[in-house]
Coordinates of C-alpha atoms and ligand atoms in Angstrom, one line a residue:
Chain A
M1 CA -4.3 -20.5 26.7
Q2 CA -3.8 -17.0 25.4
T3 CA -6.9 -14.9 25.2
P4 CA -7.2 -11.2 24.8
A5 CA -8.6 -9.1 27.7
P6 CA -12.3 -8.2 27.3
F7 CA -13.3 -5.5 24.9
E8 CA -16.4 -4.3 23.0
Y9 CA -16.8 -5.2 19.4
E10 CA -18.5 -3.5 16.5
R11 CA -18.4 -4.1 12.8
A12 CA -18.1 -1.0 10.5
T13 CA -20.4 -0.9 7.5
S14 CA -18.7 2.2 5.9
V15 CA -15.5 4.1 6.1
E16 CA -17.4 7.1 7.4
G17 CA -19.0 4.9 10.1
A18 CA -15.6 3.5 11.2
I19 CA -14.2 7.1 11.5
A20 CA -17.3 8.2 13.4
S21 CA -16.9 5.3 15.8
L22 CA -13.2 6.1 16.3
E23 CA -14.0 9.7 17.0
R24 CA -16.9 8.8 19.4
L25 CA -15.0 6.1 21.3
G26 CA -11.7 7.9 21.7
P27 CA -8.1 6.6 22.1
E28 CA -9.2 3.3 23.6
A29 CA -10.7 2.2 20.3
R30 CA -8.7 0.4 17.7
I31 CA -9.4 -0.7 14.2
I32 CA -9.0 -4.4 13.5
A33 CA -8.1 -5.5 9.9
G34 CA -6.5 -8.9 9.4
G35 CA -5.8 -9.1 13.2
H36 CA -2.5 -10.8 12.6
S37 CA -0.5 -8.2 14.5
L38 CA -3.1 -6.8 16.8
L39 CA -4.6 -10.1 18.2
P40 CA -1.1 -11.5 19.1
M41 CA -0.4 -8.2 20.9
M42 CA -3.7 -8.4 22.7
K43 CA -3.1 -11.9 23.8
L44 CA 0.2 -10.8 25.3
R45 CA -1.5 -7.7 26.8
L46 CA 0.9 -5.5 24.8
A47 CA -2.2 -3.9 23.4
N48 CA -5.4 -3.5 25.5
P49 CA -8.0 -1.7 23.4
E50 CA -11.5 -1.3 25.0
H51 CA -13.2 -1.3 21.6
L52 CA -12.5 -3.0 18.4
I53 CA -13.9 -1.7 15.1
D54 CA -13.8 -4.5 12.6
I55 CA -13.3 -3.1 9.0
N56 CA -13.2 -6.5 7.2
D57 CA -16.6 -5.9 5.6
L58 CA -15.4 -2.7 3.9
D59 CA -14.9 -4.0 0.4
E60 CA -14.5 -0.5 -0.8
L61 CA -11.1 -0.5 0.9
S62 CA -9.9 -3.6 -1.0
Y63 CA -8.5 -2.7 -4.5
I64 CA -5.3 -2.2 -6.5
R65 CA -6.0 0.1 -9.4
E66 CA -4.5 2.8 -11.7
E67 CA -5.9 6.3 -11.2
D68 CA -4.6 9.7 -12.0
G69 CA -1.1 8.5 -12.9
E70 CA -0.7 6.5 -9.7
I71 CA -1.3 3.0 -8.4
R72 CA -3.8 3.1 -5.6
I73 CA -4.0 0.4 -3.1
G74 CA -6.9 0.2 -0.6
A75 CA -5.9 -0.2 3.0
L76 CA -7.8 -3.5 3.4
T77 CA -6.0 -5.1 0.4
R78 CA -4.6 -8.4 1.7
H79 CA -1.1 -9.8 1.2
V80 CA -2.3 -12.5 -1.1
H81 CA -3.8 -9.9 -3.5
L82 CA -0.6 -7.8 -3.4
L83 CA 1.3 -11.0 -4.4
Q84 CA -1.1 -11.8 -7.3
S85 CA -1.5 -8.3 -8.8
E86 CA -0.3 -8.0 -12.4
L87 CA -0.4 -4.2 -12.2
L88 CA 2.0 -4.2 -9.3
R89 CA 4.2 -6.9 -10.8
R90 CA 4.6 -4.8 -13.9
W91 CA 5.4 -1.5 -12.1
Y92 CA 6.9 -2.7 -8.8
P93 CA 8.1 -6.3 -8.7
V94 CA 9.4 -5.5 -5.2
F95 CA 5.9 -6.1 -3.9
A96 CA 5.7 -9.7 -5.2
E97 CA 9.2 -10.4 -4.1
A98 CA 8.4 -9.2 -0.6
E99 CA 5.1 -10.9 -0.4
T100 CA 6.5 -14.4 -1.2
V101 CA 8.6 -14.1 2.0
I102 CA 6.1 -12.3 4.3
A103 CA 4.7 -14.9 6.7
D104 CA 3.1 -17.9 5.0
P105 CA 0.2 -18.2 2.5
V106 CA -2.4 -18.8 5.2
V107 CA -1.4 -15.7 7.1
R108 CA -1.3 -13.8 3.8
N109 CA -5.0 -14.6 3.3
R110 CA -5.8 -12.3 6.2
G111 CA -3.0 -9.7 6.8
T112 CA -3.5 -6.4 5.0
I113 CA -1.3 -3.6 3.7
G114 CA -3.0 -1.1 6.0
G115 CA -2.4 -3.3 9.1
S116 CA 1.2 -3.8 8.1
L117 CA 1.9 -0.1 7.8
C118 CA -0.1 1.0 10.8
Q119 CA 1.6 -1.6 13.0
A120 CA 4.7 0.4 12.4
D121 CA 6.9 -2.5 13.5
A122 CA 10.4 -2.0 12.1
A123 CA 10.5 -5.6 11.1
E124 CA 7.5 -5.3 8.7
D125 CA 8.7 -5.9 5.1
L126 CA 6.0 -3.8 3.5
S127 CA 7.1 -0.7 5.4
A128 CA 10.5 -0.9 3.8
V129 CA 9.0 -1.6 0.4
C130 CA 6.6 1.3 0.6
S131 CA 9.4 3.6 1.7
A132 CA 11.7 2.5 -1.2
V133 CA 9.0 3.1 -3.8
K134 CA 8.1 6.5 -2.3
A135 CA 4.6 5.6 -1.5
R136 CA 2.3 8.1 0.1
A137 CA -0.4 7.2 2.6
V138 CA -3.9 8.7 2.6
I139 CA -5.2 9.3 6.1
R140 CA -8.9 10.1 6.5
G141 CA -10.7 11.7 9.5
T142 CA -13.9 13.6 10.0
A143 CA -12.2 16.7 8.9
G144 CA -11.2 15.2 5.5
E145 CA -8.1 13.6 4.0
R146 CA -4.4 14.2 4.1
V147 CA -1.6 12.6 2.2
V148 CA 1.7 12.0 3.8
S149 CA 5.0 10.4 2.7
M150 CA 6.2 7.2 4.3
G151 CA 9.0 9.2 6.1
K152 CA 6.3 11.3 7.8
F153 CA 3.9 8.3 8.3
H154 CA 6.1 6.3 10.6
V155 CA 6.9 8.7 13.4
G156 CA 8.3 6.1 15.9
P157 CA 8.3 2.5 17.0
Y158 CA 4.7 1.3 16.7
Q159 CA 3.7 5.0 16.1
T160 CA 2.2 6.5 13.0
A161 CA 0.9 9.8 11.8
V162 CA -2.7 8.4 12.0
G163 CA -4.3 10.5 14.7
A164 CA -7.3 10.1 17.0
G165 CA -10.4 9.7 14.9
E166 CA -8.5 8.9 11.8
M167 CA -7.7 5.9 9.7
L168 CA -5.4 4.9 6.8
T169 CA -7.6 4.4 3.7
E170 CA -5.2 4.1 0.8
V171 CA -1.6 3.8 -0.3
R172 CA -0.5 5.6 -3.5
L173 CA 2.5 4.7 -5.6
P174 CA 3.9 6.9 -8.3
M175 CA 3.9 5.5 -11.9
R176 CA 7.2 6.8 -13.3
P177 CA 8.8 5.2 -16.3
G178 CA 12.3 3.7 -16.2
G179 CA 12.0 2.2 -12.8
G180 CA 13.2 -1.1 -11.3
S181 CA 12.8 -2.5 -7.7
A182 CA 13.8 -5.5 -5.6
H183 CA 13.5 -6.8 -2.0
E184 CA 16.2 -8.9 -0.3
K185 CA 15.5 -10.6 3.0
V186 CA 17.3 -13.1 5.2
E187 CA 15.2 -15.0 7.7
R188 CA 15.7 -17.8 10.2
R189 CA 13.1 -20.1 8.7
A190 CA 10.3 -19.9 6.1
G191 CA 7.6 -17.4 7.1
D192 CA 9.6 -15.6 9.9
F193 CA 10.2 -11.9 10.2
A194 CA 13.5 -10.7 8.8
I195 CA 16.8 -10.9 10.5
A196 CA 17.4 -8.0 8.1
A197 CA 15.8 -7.0 4.8
S198 CA 16.5 -4.3 2.2
S199 CA 14.2 -2.8 -0.4
A200 CA 15.4 -0.8 -3.3
A201 CA 13.8 1.2 -6.1
V202 CA 15.9 2.7 -8.9
W203 CA 14.8 5.0 -11.7
I204 CA 17.2 5.4 -14.6
D205 CA 17.3 7.8 -17.6
G206 CA 20.0 8.0 -20.2
G207 CA 22.2 5.6 -18.2
V208 CA 22.1 7.7 -15.1
I209 CA 20.3 7.1 -11.8
T210 CA 17.7 9.9 -11.6
D211 CA 16.1 8.8 -8.4
V212 CA 16.4 6.0 -5.9
G213 CA 14.7 4.8 -2.7
L214 CA 16.4 2.6 -0.2
A215 CA 15.0 1.3 3.1
L216 CA 15.8 -1.5 5.6
S217 CA 13.7 -3.7 7.8
A218 CA 14.5 -5.0 11.2
V219 CA 17.7 -3.1 11.8
G220 CA 16.6 -0.2 13.8
P221 CA 13.7 1.0 16.0
I222 CA 11.8 2.0 12.9
T223 CA 12.1 1.4 9.2
V224 CA 15.5 2.8 8.2
H225 CA 15.6 5.2 5.3
V226 CA 19.1 5.1 3.9
T227 CA 19.1 8.7 2.8
R228 CA 22.9 9.1 2.7
A229 CA 23.2 6.2 0.2
E230 CA 20.3 7.6 -1.9
E231 CA 22.2 10.9 -2.1
L232 CA 25.3 9.1 -3.2
L233 CA 23.6 7.2 -5.9
R234 CA 21.5 10.0 -7.4
G235 CA 22.9 11.5 -10.6
K236 CA 25.5 8.7 -11.1
A237 CA 25.9 5.9 -13.6
P238 CA 25.2 2.6 -11.8
S239 CA 28.2 0.4 -11.1
E240 CA 29.3 -2.4 -8.7
E241 CA 31.6 0.0 -6.9
L242 CA 28.7 2.4 -6.3
F243 CA 26.5 -0.4 -5.0
A244 CA 29.2 -1.5 -2.7
A245 CA 29.6 2.0 -1.4
A246 CA 25.9 2.3 -0.8
G247 CA 26.0 -1.0 1.0
E248 CA 28.7 0.3 3.3
I249 CA 26.5 3.3 4.1
A250 CA 23.5 1.0 4.8
S251 CA 25.7 -1.0 7.1
A252 CA 26.9 2.1 9.0
D253 CA 23.7 4.0 9.2
C254 CA 21.4 1.3 10.5
S255 CA 21.1 0.7 14.3
P256 CA 20.3 -3.0 14.9
T257 CA 20.1 -4.6 18.4
A258 CA 21.2 -8.0 19.3
D259 CA 18.4 -10.6 19.8
G260 CA 17.5 -14.2 19.1
R261 CA 17.8 -13.4 15.4
G262 CA 21.5 -12.5 15.6
P263 CA 24.2 -10.2 16.9
V264 CA 24.7 -6.6 15.9
D265 CA 27.7 -7.1 13.6
Y266 CA 25.9 -9.9 11.7
K267 CA 22.9 -7.7 11.1
R268 CA 25.0 -4.8 10.0
H269 CA 26.8 -7.1 7.6
L270 CA 23.4 -8.3 6.2
A271 CA 22.1 -4.7 5.8
G272 CA 25.1 -4.0 3.6
A273 CA 25.1 -7.2 1.6
L274 CA 21.4 -7.2 1.0
T275 CA 21.4 -3.5 0.0
K276 CA 24.1 -4.2 -2.6
R277 CA 22.1 -7.1 -4.0
A278 CA 18.8 -5.3 -4.0
L279 CA 20.4 -2.3 -5.8
R280 CA 22.0 -4.6 -8.4
R281 CA 18.7 -6.3 -9.2
A282 CA 16.6 -3.1 -9.1
T283 CA 19.0 -1.5 -11.5
A284 CA 18.9 -4.4 -13.9
G285 CA 15.1 -4.1 -13.8
A286 CA 15.3 -0.3 -14.5
L287 CA 17.7 -0.9 -17.4
R288 CA 15.3 -3.4 -18.9
Q289 CA 12.6 -0.8 -18.7
E290 CA 14.7 1.8 -20.4
A291 CA 15.8 -0.5 -23.2
Chain F
M1 CA -23.2 -10.9 22.2
Q2 CA -25.2 -13.3 20.1
V3 CA -23.5 -14.6 16.9
T4 CA -24.5 -17.0 14.2
I5 CA -21.6 -18.7 12.4
T6 CA -22.1 -21.3 9.7
V7 CA -19.9 -24.3 10.5
N8 CA -19.9 -27.1 7.9
G9 CA -23.2 -25.8 6.4
V10 CA -24.9 -25.7 9.8
P11 CA -25.7 -22.3 11.4
V12 CA -24.5 -22.3 15.0
T13 CA -25.9 -19.6 17.3
R14 CA -24.4 -18.8 20.6
D15 CA -24.0 -16.0 23.1
I16 CA -20.2 -15.3 23.3
E17 CA -17.7 -12.7 24.5
P18 CA -16.2 -10.8 21.7
R19 CA -12.8 -12.0 22.8
L20 CA -13.6 -15.7 22.1
L21 CA -11.3 -17.0 19.4
L22 CA -12.7 -18.9 16.5
V23 CA -10.8 -22.0 17.3
H24 CA -12.4 -22.3 20.7
F25 CA -15.9 -21.5 19.3
I26 CA -15.6 -24.4 16.9
R27 CA -14.3 -26.8 19.5
E28 CA -16.7 -25.8 22.2
T29 CA -20.1 -25.2 20.7
P30 CA -20.6 -27.5 17.8
G31 CA -18.0 -29.6 19.8
L32 CA -16.0 -30.2 16.7
T33 CA -12.6 -31.0 18.2
G34 CA -11.0 -32.0 15.0
T35 CA -9.7 -28.5 14.6
H36 CA -6.6 -28.5 16.8
W37 CA -5.3 -25.7 18.9
G38 CA -1.5 -25.7 19.1
C39 CA 0.8 -22.8 19.3
D40 CA -1.8 -20.1 19.9
T41 CA 0.5 -17.7 17.9
S42 CA -0.4 -18.3 14.2
N43 CA 2.8 -20.2 13.7
C44 CA 1.9 -23.9 13.7
G45 CA -1.1 -24.2 11.4
A46 CA -2.9 -26.9 13.5
C47 CA -5.9 -24.7 13.7
V48 CA -6.4 -24.0 10.0
V49 CA -10.0 -24.0 8.8
L50 CA -11.5 -22.7 5.6
M51 CA -13.4 -19.4 5.7
D52 CA -15.3 -18.9 2.5
D53 CA -13.0 -21.5 1.0
K54 CA -9.8 -19.8 2.0
P55 CA -7.5 -21.3 4.7
I56 CA -7.1 -19.2 7.8
K57 CA -5.6 -19.7 11.2
S58 CA -8.6 -19.9 13.6
C59 CA -6.4 -19.0 16.6
T60 CA -5.9 -15.6 15.2
Q61 CA -9.5 -14.8 14.2
L62 CA -12.2 -13.7 16.7
A63 CA -15.3 -15.8 16.4
V64 CA -17.4 -12.6 16.0
M65 CA -15.3 -11.7 13.0
S66 CA -16.6 -14.9 11.3
E67 CA -20.3 -14.1 11.6
G68 CA -21.9 -14.2 8.2
H69 CA -19.1 -16.4 6.8
D70 CA -18.9 -20.1 5.9
I71 CA -16.5 -22.0 8.0
R72 CA -15.4 -25.5 7.0
T73 CA -13.5 -27.8 9.3
V74 CA -11.8 -31.1 8.9
E75 CA -15.0 -32.9 9.9
S76 CA -16.5 -31.8 6.6
L77 CA -14.0 -33.7 4.5
E78 CA -15.5 -37.2 4.9
V79 CA -18.9 -37.5 3.3
D80 CA -21.1 -40.5 4.0
G81 CA -18.2 -42.6 5.1
R82 CA -16.1 -41.7 2.0
L83 CA -12.8 -40.0 2.6
D84 CA -11.8 -36.9 0.8
P85 CA -8.9 -37.6 -1.6
V86 CA -6.5 -35.7 0.7
Q87 CA -7.6 -37.9 3.6
Q88 CA -7.1 -41.0 1.5
G89 CA -3.7 -39.7 0.3
F90 CA -2.6 -39.3 3.9
H91 CA -3.7 -42.8 4.6
E92 CA -2.0 -44.3 1.5
K93 CA 1.3 -42.4 1.9
H94 CA 1.6 -42.6 5.7
A95 CA 1.5 -38.9 6.1
L96 CA 0.9 -38.8 9.8
Q97 CA 2.3 -40.2 13.0
C98 CA 0.9 -38.5 16.1
G99 CA -1.7 -36.7 14.0
F100 CA -1.7 -33.4 15.8
C101 CA -0.8 -31.4 12.7
T102 CA -3.1 -33.4 10.4
P103 CA -6.4 -31.5 10.5
G104 CA -4.5 -28.3 9.6
M105 CA -2.5 -30.0 6.9
L106 CA -5.6 -31.6 5.4
M107 CA -7.5 -28.3 5.2
T108 CA -4.6 -26.4 3.9
S109 CA -4.0 -29.1 1.2
R110 CA -7.7 -29.2 0.4
A111 CA -7.7 -25.5 -0.3
L112 CA -4.5 -25.8 -2.4
L113 CA -6.1 -28.5 -4.6
D114 CA -9.3 -26.6 -5.0
E115 CA -7.3 -23.7 -6.3
N116 CA -4.6 -25.6 -8.1
P117 CA -5.6 -29.2 -9.0
D118 CA -2.1 -30.1 -10.2
P119 CA 0.5 -28.5 -7.9
T120 CA 4.2 -29.2 -8.1
D121 CA 6.0 -30.4 -5.0
H122 CA 7.2 -26.8 -4.6
D123 CA 3.7 -25.5 -4.7
I124 CA 2.7 -28.0 -2.1
R125 CA 5.7 -27.1 0.2
T126 CA 4.8 -23.4 -0.2
A127 CA 1.2 -24.0 0.7
I128 CA 2.0 -25.9 3.9
S129 CA 5.0 -23.7 4.8
G130 CA 2.9 -22.1 7.6
A131 CA 2.1 -25.5 9.1
I132 CA 4.5 -27.4 11.4
C133 CA 4.8 -31.2 11.6
R134 CA 7.1 -32.5 14.4
C135 CA 6.9 -36.1 13.3
T136 CA 6.9 -36.8 9.6
G137 CA 9.6 -34.7 8.1
Y138 CA 7.0 -33.5 5.5
Q139 CA 8.2 -35.9 2.8
N140 CA 5.1 -38.1 3.1
I141 CA 2.8 -35.2 3.5
V142 CA 4.0 -33.8 0.1
A143 CA 3.6 -37.3 -1.4
A144 CA 0.1 -37.6 0.1
V145 CA -1.0 -34.3 -1.5
R146 CA 0.5 -35.4 -4.8
W147 CA -1.5 -38.7 -4.4
A148 CA -4.7 -36.7 -3.8
A149 CA -4.0 -34.5 -6.9
E150 CA -3.6 -37.7 -8.9
H151 CA -6.8 -39.3 -7.6
P152 CA -9.4 -36.6 -7.6
A153 CA -11.9 -39.0 -9.1
V154 CA -12.3 -41.0 -5.9
E155 CA -14.5 -38.2 -4.5
K156 CA -16.1 -37.2 -7.7
Q157 CA -17.4 -40.6 -8.7
E158 CA -18.7 -41.9 -5.4
V159 CA -20.2 -38.9 -3.6
Ligands
FAD1 C1 3.1 -15.9 11.9 C2 3.2 -14.6 11.4 C3 4.3 -14.3 10.6 C4 4.5 -13.0 10.1 N1 5.6 -12.8 9.3 C5 5.8 -11.5 8.7 C6 6.9 -11.2 7.9 O1 7.7 -12.1 7.7 N2 7.0 -10.0 7.4 C7 6.1 -9.0 7.6 O2 6.2 -7.9 7.1 N3 5.0 -9.3 8.4 C8 4.8 -10.5 8.9 N4 3.7 -10.7 9.7 C9 2.8 -9.7 10.0 C10 1.7 -9.7 9.0 O3 2.2 -9.0 7.8 C11 0.4 -8.9 9.4 O4 -0.6 -9.3 8.6 C12 0.5 -7.4 9.5 O5 1.5 -7.0 10.3 C13 -0.7 -6.8 10.1 O6 -1.8 -6.7 9.2 P1 -3.2 -7.0 9.7 O7 -4.1 -6.6 8.6 O8 -3.3 -8.3 10.3 O9 -3.3 -5.8 10.9 P2 -4.1 -5.8 12.3 O10 -3.4 -6.8 13.2 O11 -5.5 -5.9 12.1 O12 -3.7 -4.3 12.8 C14 -2.4 -4.0 13.1 C15 -2.4 -2.5 13.6 O13 -2.8 -1.6 12.6 C16 -4.0 -0.9 12.9 N5 -4.8 -0.8 11.7 C17 -5.1 -1.8 10.8 N6 -5.6 -1.3 9.7 C18 -5.7 0.1 9.9 C19 -6.2 1.2 9.1 N7 -6.8 1.0 7.9 N8 -6.2 2.4 9.6 C20 -5.6 2.6 10.9 N9 -5.1 1.7 11.6 C21 -5.2 0.4 11.2 C22 -4.7 -1.7 14.0 O14 -5.4 -0.9 14.9 C23 -3.5 -2.3 14.7 O15 -2.9 -1.4 15.6 C24 3.5 -12.0 10.3 C25 2.4 -12.3 11.1 C26 2.3 -13.5 11.6 C27 1.1 -13.8 12.4
FES2 S1 -2.8 -22.8 17.0 FE1 -3.2 -21.5 15.3 S2 -1.4 -21.5 14.2 FE2 -0.9 -22.7 15.9
FES3 S1 2.1 -36.1 12.6 FE1 2.8 -35.4 14.5 S2 3.0 -33.3 14.2 FE2 2.6 -34.0 12.2

């Protein structure tokens, strides 16, 4: 039987209260959201928090809405709601595409976007999605709020920019016209983490790629931002040759390790092939928006 | 710490350690052993119960996190000796062999039909994709859920 080691439990009744508890209890305190990454880690003693602060009652952190020209997603928003959101589907179909292949519907009833991003596991699909769409994370502490890009949010394997006495409260997505996005994932079986996955977001104006975000899951110690491919694509007219070149860069610039999910060359091959496919579909979506 | 969790409509109060998982709470205190405990890793779905009408894996939920919520287990399906349509469907379509996965399958299917009374085979397969059956090959489980969808009246008339 797998059971976590003993800990103290408290249920937060407000965001301020959760932050105050984190500050008071120090580094041995952890937030628990859906618990679908943290509890498995605690069962295996990979995480041994002394205090858990349960934020599941904080309904004020569960929303997907339009505000000040951005889409704002509360940290406690669950996978199932990301999958069902019409607003997200309209602006960023990549979310629904990723959510249909993240875990299974029962797990998706509990897991949250905040937990997924804070877990900072390179295999998380949402980390690549949020990187591709250029999301920004809102981190709140007693001293106030700061907003960081995904590149600055994930600082290392299982490490984020969320400091002591701080929590992630919101994820913000830009609402820019002419965009398309897609997620491509290969997994061993339904509901499993990726062998490799690629997320792409493309913005097109006048037949030219004005901006692009490309990120990979499960093929490096942290989410891989394929910045060299982004630079290649920006300012060019989309074409199959260009997508193939971007795929080659993705293949070269990732750093997978061999494990039960496959050898290194296979994962590199997937990174390239999936990037090409994601770019192709994201571009088609952007061109439809432009038309 | 003392918690009160409503299981099948009955409040259950007990002094527990915060680390107790919901699946063990349900099996130990009200003694409802219908909820099975399989993989322990949120992969097999044998432990699925409904929390506020939504299926969750009770091996990956602390019992304390369920305080103030309504938990429904497989024992709630049969009412006054009458089977729920999903139970009847599993019987009609021979959807179980060893029966280990069955409680989770039943609760997951019940939740699906509550939300979507006329699911396609694809909807059914998606709904149970987080539940593993080592015996049946799933074909008969899908047929059983279809049967339940086509016979909702069984429950409605007689309860
Ligand atoms: C069987 C199974 C299959 C899965 N398959 C996939 C998959 O295919 N793809 C995928 O991407 N994911 C997958 N997951 C992971 C799933 O997406 C989890 O839901 C997610 O990783 C964590 O979300 P959570 O809310 O459960 O976080 P929790 O487990 O509650 O927390 C995870 C970490 O984040 C911290 N945290 C949570 N919220 C906050 C916050 N607001 N501020 C600061 N810190 C916070 C916690 O302290 C903890 O360290 C799978 C999980 C399971 C169990
Ligand atoms: S015991 Fe909970 S999913 Fe297997
Ligand atoms: S009937 Fe044996 S595992 Fe499903």
